[in-house]
Each structure stands twice: as structure tokens, then as C-alpha cells.
mmCIF file of C-alpha atoms and ligand atoms in Angstrom:
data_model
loop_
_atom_site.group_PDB
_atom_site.id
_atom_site.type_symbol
_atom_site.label_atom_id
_atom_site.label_comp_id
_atom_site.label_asym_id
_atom_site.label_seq_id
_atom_site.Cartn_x
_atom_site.Cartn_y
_atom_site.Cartn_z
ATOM 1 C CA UNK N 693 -0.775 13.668 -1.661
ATOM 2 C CA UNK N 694 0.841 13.858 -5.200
ATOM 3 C CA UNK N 695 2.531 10.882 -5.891
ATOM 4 C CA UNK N 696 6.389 10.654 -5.541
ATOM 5 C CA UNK N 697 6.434 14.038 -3.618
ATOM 6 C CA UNK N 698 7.614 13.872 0.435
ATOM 7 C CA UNK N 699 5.717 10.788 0.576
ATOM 8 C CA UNK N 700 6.687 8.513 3.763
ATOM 9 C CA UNK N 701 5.872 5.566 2.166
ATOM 10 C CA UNK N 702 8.768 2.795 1.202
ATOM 11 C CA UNK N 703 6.505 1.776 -1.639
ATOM 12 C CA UNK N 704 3.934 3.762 -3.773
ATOM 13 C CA UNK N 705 2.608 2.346 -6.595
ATOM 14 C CA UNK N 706 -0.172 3.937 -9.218
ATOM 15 C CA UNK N 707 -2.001 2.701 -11.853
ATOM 16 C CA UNK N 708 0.116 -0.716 -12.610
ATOM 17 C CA UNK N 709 -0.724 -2.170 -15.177
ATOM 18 C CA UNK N 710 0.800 -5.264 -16.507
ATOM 19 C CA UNK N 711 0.231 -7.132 -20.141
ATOM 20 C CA UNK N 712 2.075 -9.824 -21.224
ATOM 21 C CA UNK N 713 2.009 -10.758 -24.654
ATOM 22 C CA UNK N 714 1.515 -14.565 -25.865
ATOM 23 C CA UNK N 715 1.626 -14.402 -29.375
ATOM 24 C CA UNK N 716 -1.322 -12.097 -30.514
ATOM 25 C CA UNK N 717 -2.520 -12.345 -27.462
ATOM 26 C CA UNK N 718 -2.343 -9.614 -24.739
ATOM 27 C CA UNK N 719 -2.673 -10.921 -21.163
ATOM 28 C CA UNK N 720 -3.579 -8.702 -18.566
ATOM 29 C CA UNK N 721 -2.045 -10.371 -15.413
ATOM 30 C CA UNK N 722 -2.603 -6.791 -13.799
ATOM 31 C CA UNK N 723 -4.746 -3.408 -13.901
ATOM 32 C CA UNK N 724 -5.133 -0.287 -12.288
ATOM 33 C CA UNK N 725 -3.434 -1.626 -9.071
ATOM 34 C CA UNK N 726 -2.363 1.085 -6.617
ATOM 35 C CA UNK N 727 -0.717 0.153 -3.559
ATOM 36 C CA UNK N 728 1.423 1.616 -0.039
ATOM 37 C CA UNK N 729 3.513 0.068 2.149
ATOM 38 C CA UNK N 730 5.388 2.073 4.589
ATOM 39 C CA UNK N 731 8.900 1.257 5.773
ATOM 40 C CA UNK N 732 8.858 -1.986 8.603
ATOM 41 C CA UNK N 733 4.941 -2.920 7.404
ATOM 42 C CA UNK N 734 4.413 -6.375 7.341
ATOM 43 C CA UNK N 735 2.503 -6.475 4.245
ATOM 44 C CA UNK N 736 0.434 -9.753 2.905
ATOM 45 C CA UNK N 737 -1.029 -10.003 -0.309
ATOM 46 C CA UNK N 738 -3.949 -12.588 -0.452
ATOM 47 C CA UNK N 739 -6.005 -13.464 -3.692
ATOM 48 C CA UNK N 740 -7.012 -16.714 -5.719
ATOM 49 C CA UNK N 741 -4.259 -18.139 -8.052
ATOM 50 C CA UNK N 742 -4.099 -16.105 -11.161
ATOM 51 C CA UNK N 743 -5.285 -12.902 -9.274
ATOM 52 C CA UNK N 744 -1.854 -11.273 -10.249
ATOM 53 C CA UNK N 745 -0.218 -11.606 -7.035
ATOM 54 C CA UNK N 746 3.591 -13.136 -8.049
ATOM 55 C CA UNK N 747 3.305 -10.725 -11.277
ATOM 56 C CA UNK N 748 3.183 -7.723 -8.522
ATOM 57 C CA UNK N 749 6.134 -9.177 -6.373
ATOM 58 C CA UNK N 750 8.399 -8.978 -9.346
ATOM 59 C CA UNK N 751 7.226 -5.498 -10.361
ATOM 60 C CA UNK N 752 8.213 -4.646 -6.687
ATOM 61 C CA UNK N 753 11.533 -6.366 -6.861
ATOM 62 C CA UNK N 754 12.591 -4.848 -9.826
ATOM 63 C CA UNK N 755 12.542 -8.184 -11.658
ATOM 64 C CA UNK N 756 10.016 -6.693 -14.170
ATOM 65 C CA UNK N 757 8.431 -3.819 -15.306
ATOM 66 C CA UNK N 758 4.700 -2.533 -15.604
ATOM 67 C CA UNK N 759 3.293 -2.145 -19.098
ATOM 68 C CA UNK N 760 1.838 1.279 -17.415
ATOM 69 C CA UNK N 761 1.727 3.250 -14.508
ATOM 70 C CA UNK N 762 4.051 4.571 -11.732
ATOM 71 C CA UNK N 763 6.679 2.795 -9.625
ATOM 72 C CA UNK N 764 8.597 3.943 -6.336
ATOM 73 C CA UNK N 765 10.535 1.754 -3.905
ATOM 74 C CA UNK N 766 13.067 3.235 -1.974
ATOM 75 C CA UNK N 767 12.952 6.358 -3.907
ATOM 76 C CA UNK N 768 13.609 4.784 -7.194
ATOM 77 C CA UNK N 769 11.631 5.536 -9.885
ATOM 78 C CA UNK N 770 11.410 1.906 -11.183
ATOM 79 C CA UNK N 771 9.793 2.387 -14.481
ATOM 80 C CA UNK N 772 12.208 5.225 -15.387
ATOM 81 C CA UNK N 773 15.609 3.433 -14.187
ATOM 82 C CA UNK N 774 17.991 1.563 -16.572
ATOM 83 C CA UNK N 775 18.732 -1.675 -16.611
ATOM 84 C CA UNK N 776 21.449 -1.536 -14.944
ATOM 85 C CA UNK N 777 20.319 0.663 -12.302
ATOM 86 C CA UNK N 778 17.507 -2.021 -11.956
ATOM 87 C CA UNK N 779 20.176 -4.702 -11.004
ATOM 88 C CA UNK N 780 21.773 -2.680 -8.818
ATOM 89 C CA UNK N 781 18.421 -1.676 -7.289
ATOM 90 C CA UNK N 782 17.166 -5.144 -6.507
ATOM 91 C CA UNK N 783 20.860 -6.030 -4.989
ATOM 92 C CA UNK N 784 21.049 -2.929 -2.623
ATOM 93 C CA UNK N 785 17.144 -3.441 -1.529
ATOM 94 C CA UNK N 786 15.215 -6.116 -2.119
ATOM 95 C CA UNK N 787 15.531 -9.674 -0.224
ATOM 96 C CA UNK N 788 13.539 -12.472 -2.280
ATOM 97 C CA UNK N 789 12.048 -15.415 -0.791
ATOM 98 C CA UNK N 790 10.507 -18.155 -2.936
ATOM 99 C CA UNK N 791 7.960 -21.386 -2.398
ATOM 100 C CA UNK N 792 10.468 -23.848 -3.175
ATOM 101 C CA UNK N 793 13.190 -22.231 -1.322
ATOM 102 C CA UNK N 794 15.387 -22.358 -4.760
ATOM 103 C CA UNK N 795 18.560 -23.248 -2.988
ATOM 104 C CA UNK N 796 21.872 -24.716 -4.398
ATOM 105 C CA UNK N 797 21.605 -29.051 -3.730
ATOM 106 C CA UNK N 798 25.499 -29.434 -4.021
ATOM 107 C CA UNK N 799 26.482 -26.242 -1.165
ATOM 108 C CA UNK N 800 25.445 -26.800 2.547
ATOM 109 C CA UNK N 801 23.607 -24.796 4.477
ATOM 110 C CA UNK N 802 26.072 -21.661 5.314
ATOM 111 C CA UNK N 803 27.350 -21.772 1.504
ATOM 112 C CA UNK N 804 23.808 -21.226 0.432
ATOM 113 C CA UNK N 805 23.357 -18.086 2.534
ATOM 114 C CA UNK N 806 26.857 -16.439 2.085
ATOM 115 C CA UNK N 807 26.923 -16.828 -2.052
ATOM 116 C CA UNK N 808 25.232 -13.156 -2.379
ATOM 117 C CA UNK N 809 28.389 -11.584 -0.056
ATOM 118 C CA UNK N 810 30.717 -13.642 -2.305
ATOM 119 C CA UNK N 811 29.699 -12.592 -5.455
ATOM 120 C CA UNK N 812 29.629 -8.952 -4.378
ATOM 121 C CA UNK N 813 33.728 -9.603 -3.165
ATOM 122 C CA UNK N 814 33.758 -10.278 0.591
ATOM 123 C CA UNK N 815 36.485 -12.437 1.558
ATOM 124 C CA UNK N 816 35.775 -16.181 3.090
ATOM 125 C CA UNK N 817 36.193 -15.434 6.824
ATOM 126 C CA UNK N 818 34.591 -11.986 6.814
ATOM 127 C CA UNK N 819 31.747 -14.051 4.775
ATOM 128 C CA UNK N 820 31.489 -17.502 6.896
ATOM 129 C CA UNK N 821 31.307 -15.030 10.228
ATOM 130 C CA UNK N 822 28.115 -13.070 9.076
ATOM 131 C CA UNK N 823 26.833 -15.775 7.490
ATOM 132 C CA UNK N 824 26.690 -18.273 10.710
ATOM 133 C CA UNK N 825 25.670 -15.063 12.419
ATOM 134 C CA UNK N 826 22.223 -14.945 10.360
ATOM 135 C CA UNK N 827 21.712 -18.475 9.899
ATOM 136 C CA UNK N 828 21.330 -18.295 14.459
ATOM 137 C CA UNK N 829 18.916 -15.466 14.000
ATOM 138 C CA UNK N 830 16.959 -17.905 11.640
ATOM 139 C CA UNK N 831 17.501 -20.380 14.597
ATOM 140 C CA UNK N 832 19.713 -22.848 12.086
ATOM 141 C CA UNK N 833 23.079 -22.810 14.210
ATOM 142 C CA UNK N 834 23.160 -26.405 14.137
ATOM 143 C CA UNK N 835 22.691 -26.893 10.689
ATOM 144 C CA UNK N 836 25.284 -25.356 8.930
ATOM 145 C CA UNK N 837 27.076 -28.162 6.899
ATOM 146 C CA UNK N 838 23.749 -29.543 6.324
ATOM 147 C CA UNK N 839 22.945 -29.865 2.484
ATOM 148 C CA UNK N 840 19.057 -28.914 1.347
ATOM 149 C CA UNK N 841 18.600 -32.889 1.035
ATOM 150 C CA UNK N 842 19.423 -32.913 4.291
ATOM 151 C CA UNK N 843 17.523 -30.324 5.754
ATOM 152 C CA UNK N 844 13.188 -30.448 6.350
ATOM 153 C CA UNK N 845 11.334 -28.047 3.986
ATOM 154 C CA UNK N 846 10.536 -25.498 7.115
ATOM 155 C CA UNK N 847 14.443 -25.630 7.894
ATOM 156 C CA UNK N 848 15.491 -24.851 4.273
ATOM 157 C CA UNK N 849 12.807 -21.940 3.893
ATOM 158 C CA UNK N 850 14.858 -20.951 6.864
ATOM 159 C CA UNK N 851 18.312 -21.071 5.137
ATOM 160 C CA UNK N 852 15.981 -19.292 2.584
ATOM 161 C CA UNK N 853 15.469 -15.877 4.424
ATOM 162 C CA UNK N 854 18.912 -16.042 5.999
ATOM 163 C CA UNK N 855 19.938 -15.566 2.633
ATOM 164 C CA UNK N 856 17.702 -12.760 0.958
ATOM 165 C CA UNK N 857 18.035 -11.202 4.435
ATOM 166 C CA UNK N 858 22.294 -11.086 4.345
ATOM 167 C CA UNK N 859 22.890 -8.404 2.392
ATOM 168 C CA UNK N 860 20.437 -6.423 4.522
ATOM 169 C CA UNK N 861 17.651 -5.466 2.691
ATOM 170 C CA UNK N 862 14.928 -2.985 3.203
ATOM 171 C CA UNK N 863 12.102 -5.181 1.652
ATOM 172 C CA UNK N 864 11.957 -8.559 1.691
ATOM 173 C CA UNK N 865 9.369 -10.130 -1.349
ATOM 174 C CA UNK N 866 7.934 -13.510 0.188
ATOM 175 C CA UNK N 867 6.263 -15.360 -2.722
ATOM 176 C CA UNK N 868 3.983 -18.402 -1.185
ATOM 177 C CA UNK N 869 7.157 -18.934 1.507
ATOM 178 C CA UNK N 870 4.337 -21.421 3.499
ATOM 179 C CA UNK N 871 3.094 -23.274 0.127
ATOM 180 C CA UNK N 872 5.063 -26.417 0.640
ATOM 181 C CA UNK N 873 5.250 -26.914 3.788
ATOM 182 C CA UNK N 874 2.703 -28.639 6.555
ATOM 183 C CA UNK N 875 0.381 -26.192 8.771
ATOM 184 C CA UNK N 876 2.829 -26.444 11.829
ATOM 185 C CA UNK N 877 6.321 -25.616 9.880
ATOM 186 C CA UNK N 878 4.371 -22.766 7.845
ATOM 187 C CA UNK N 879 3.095 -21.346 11.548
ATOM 188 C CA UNK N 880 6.380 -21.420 12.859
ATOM 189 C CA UNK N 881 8.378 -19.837 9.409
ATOM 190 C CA UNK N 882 5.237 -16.970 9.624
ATOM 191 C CA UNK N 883 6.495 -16.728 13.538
ATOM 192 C CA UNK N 884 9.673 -16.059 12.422
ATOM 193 C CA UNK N 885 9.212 -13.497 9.662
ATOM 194 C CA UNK N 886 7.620 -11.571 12.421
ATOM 195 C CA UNK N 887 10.516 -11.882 14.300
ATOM 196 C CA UNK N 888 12.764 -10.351 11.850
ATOM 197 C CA UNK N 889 10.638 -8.026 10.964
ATOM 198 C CA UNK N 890 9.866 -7.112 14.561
ATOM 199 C CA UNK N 891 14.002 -7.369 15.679
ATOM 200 C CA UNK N 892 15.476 -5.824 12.432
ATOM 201 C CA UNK N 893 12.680 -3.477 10.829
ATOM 202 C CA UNK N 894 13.201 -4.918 7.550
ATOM 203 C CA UNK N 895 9.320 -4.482 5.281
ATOM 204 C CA UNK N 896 7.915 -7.677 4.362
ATOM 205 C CA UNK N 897 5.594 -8.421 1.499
ATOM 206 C CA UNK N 898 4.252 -11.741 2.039
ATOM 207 C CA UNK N 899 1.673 -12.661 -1.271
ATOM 208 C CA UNK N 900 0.389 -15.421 0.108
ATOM 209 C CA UNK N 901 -2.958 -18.350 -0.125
ATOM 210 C CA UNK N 902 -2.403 -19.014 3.991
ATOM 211 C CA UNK N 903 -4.720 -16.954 6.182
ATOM 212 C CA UNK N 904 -2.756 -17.648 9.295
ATOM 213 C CA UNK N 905 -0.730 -14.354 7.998
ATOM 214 C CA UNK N 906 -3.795 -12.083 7.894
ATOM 215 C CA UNK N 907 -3.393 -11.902 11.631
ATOM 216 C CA UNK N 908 0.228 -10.733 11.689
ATOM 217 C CA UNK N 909 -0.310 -8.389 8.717
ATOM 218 C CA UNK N 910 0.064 -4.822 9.488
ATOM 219 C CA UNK N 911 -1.601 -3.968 6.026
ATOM 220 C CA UNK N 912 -3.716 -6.369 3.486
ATOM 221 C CA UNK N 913 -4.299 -6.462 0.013
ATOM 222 C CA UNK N 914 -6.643 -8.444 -1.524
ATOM 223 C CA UNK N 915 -6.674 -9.698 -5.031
ATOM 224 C CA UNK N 916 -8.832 -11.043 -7.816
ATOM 225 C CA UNK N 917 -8.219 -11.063 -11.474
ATOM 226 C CA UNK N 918 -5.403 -8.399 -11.743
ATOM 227 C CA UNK N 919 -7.265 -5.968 -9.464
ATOM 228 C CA UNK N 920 -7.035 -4.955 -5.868
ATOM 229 C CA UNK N 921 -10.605 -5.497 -4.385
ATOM 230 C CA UNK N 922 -9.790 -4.071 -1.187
ATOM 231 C CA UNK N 923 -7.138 -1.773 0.410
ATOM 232 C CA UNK N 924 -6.298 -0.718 3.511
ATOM 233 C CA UNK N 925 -7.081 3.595 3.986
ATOM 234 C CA UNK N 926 -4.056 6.006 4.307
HETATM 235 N N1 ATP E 2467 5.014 -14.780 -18.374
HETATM 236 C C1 ATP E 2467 3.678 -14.775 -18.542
HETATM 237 N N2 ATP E 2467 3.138 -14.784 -19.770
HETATM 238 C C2 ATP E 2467 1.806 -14.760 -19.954
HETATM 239 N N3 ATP E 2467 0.901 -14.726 -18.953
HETATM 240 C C3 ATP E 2467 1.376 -14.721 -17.691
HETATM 241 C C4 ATP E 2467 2.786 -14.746 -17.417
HETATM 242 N N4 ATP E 2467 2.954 -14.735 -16.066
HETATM 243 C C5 ATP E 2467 1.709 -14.705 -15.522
HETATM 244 N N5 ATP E 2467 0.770 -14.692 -16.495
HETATM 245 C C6 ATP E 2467 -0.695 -14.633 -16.291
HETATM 246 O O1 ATP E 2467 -0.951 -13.520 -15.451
HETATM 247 C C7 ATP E 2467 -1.979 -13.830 -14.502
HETATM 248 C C8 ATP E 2467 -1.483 -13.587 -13.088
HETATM 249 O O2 ATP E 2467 -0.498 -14.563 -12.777
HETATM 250 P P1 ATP E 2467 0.285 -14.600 -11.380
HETATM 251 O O3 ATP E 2467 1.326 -15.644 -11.519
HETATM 252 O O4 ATP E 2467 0.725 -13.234 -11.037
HETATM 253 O O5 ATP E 2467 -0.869 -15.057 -10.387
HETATM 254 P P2 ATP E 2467 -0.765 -15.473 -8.833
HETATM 255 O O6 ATP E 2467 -1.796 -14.682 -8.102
HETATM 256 O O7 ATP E 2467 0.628 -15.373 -8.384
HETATM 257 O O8 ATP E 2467 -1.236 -16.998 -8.859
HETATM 258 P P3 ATP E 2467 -0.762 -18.236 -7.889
HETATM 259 O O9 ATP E 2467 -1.512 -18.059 -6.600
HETATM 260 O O10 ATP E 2467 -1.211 -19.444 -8.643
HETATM 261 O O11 ATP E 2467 0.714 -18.162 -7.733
HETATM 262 C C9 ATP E 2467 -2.400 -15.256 -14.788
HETATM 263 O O12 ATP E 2467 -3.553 -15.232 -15.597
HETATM 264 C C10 ATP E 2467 -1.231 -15.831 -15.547
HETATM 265 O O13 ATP E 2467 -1.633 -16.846 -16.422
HETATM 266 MG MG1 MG E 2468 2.010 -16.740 -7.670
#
């Protein structure tokens, strides 16, 4: 199938390539990766650090863009668009979930999650109300004036997805969302990304060192130095 033309895929990518340049030096972080993901795949990318994996997340997200190839995510052509159509790409789609969680210490736990609907001009009450609405799917009811110090690493990834999941994405990028935290919280945040993606439909994209996710991945990638080594057919 030509690429870009009545595909059903969510995500079609061809030929990335990614260099980044340290002085005089070009790095290749990625080459010649081509990769599908259709709409509600759960998605895990595996590979040995280095292999290129968070480098492929952002070009995903829209956070930064191949040195070559082709890029489509939600029908935008993400090596052609603007940078402003860029920002407004990765706000209308993408949900971004990070190792350490990379939430605000001074706002509690419903603050955290309702900042996105703030900044994009939802009142307060409209704002509190959906917020405490997805901090229960995350199963975090009960700790909503909780600050991050206050919270356990597994509950804060929690507060986390609540918020990349608010402004209701259709992919949600997971970078290493199990890498701090012990084997039974990281079972039971993989349990729940399941969930959501099971309840809701949202995509995830889960790059990832923890094999407990192979078995809940709809579709695999596997890495090493900057290359896919193996990809699922079709
Ligand atoms: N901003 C940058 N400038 C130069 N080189 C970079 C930059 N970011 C990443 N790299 C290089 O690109 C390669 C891929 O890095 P990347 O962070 O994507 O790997 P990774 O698979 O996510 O590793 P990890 O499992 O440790 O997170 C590495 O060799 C890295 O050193
Ligand atoms: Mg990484």
C-alpha cells in the first residue's frame, strides 16, 4: 500500500532517520525505521538503552523531527507541518507519559492533572469536575489534595496518565512509565494502561526495558542501535 494513501493505520512511519549533531559529530540515534500502529493498538517498544527508543517517542509526539523520511499520525504529515501546527498537533493528540512522572511538587494531586484544561481556558469548576472524574478512572479518588511528596511512585505515575489522558488523546507516548518503580507497582500501572486502553480506545505506545508488557502488547517492536530488528507483519 503506498504510503499516506487510505491507509487505516493511526501511525505510519517510513524510512526515519534521525542524526543529531554534537559538534562535528553526526549521531545517528535512528535509521531506516519503519513502523504501524493502528488506532486502539497497545504498542510496546523494547530494545537495549541507546537502541533509539525515547528518540522515536518524540518523533511520534511531535516533539521532534526526523533528519529523513516520512511521518503520519493522525493524518498529519509531521515532517511537512509548521511549527505551529506541530504544537497544536501534539495538544489535540498526543498524551505523554514520562519515567519520573515530571509532576508539579508545590500543586496536589487534582491541580497536577487539570493544568492542561486550564491553560487551554476551561473555567475552575468545569475543570476540578473532569479532573476528579479521571483521577477515579486512574483509581486515585482518595488522593486528590495529596502533593507528589505525598503520594508513592506507582500512585503519582497514576496522577501521571490522568493527566496526558485529560484532554483526550488519541495516542498516548509512555516513555519507561515502570522504570522507577518496584515489580508489583509497575504490574499494577501496566494493568491499568490496559484498562484505559481497553475502556476508552485510546493507542498506547509503551517503549519500554520491562517484559511484563510484551504480554499485553497487541504489536512489538524491537530495537537495537537505531534499527528495528523485528516487526510485527501487516
Ligand atoms: N540530544 C541528543 N544529542 C546527541 N545524541 C543523542 C541525543 N539524544 C539521544 N542521543 C543518542 O541517540 C541514541 C539513542 O538514544 P535514545 O535516548 O533514543 O535511546 P533509548 O533507547 O531511549 O535508551 P534508554 O533505554 O537508555 O532510555 C543514543 O546513542 C544517544 O546517545
Ligand atoms: Mg529512553
Amino acid at each position: 500500500m503506498p504510503f499516506g494513501t487510505d491507509a487505516p493505520f493511526l501511525i505510519e512511519a517510513a524510512g526515519l532517520e534521525k542524526v543529531y549533531q554534537r559538534g562535528d559529530e553526526g549521531v545517528v540515534a535512528l535509521r531506516n525505521v519503519n513502523l504501524w500502529v493502528l488506532p486502539g493498538e497497545f504498542a510496546v517498544i523494547i530494545g537495549p538503552s541507546g537502541s533509539g527508543k525515547s528518540t522515536l517517542l518524540h518523533l511520534l509526539g511531535g516533539i521532534d523531527r526526523p533528519t529523513h523520511g516520512q511521518l503520519h499520525v493522525n493524518g498529519v504529515d509531521l515532517v511537512a507541518a509548521s511549527e505551529a501546527a506541530l504544537t497544536r498537533f501534539r495538544r489535540d493528540n498526543i498524551g505523554f507519559v514520562f519515567q519520573f512522572y515530571n509532576l508539579l511538587p508545590s500543586l496536589n494531586a487534582l491541580d497536577n492533572v487539570i493544568l492542561p484544561l486550564l491553560a487551554k481556558g476551561l473555567g475552575w469548576k468545569a475543570a476540578r469536575a473532569r479532573g476528579a472524574d479521571m483521577l477515579a478512572q486512574v483509581g486515585l479518588s482518595h488522593r486528590q489534595k495529596h502533593t507528589p511528596a505525598q503520594l508513592s511512585g506507582g500512585e503519582q505515575q497514576r496522577v501521571a496518565i490522568a493527566r496526558a489522558m485529560l484532554l483526550e488523546p488519541c495516542v498516548v507516548l509512555a516513555d519507561e512509565p515502570t522504570g522507577d518503580l518496584d515489580s508489583a507497582s509497575a504490574n499494577s500501572i501496566i494493568t491499568l494502561m490496559v484498562e484505559l486502553n481497553q475502556r476508552l480506545g485510546v493507542t498506547f505506545i509503551v517503549a519500554t526495558h520491562n517484559l511484563n508488557l510484551l504480554r499485553v502488547a497487541s504489536r512489538t517492536y524491537e530495537m537495537a542501535d537505531g534499527q528495528v530488528m523485528f516487526a510485527p507483519a501487516g
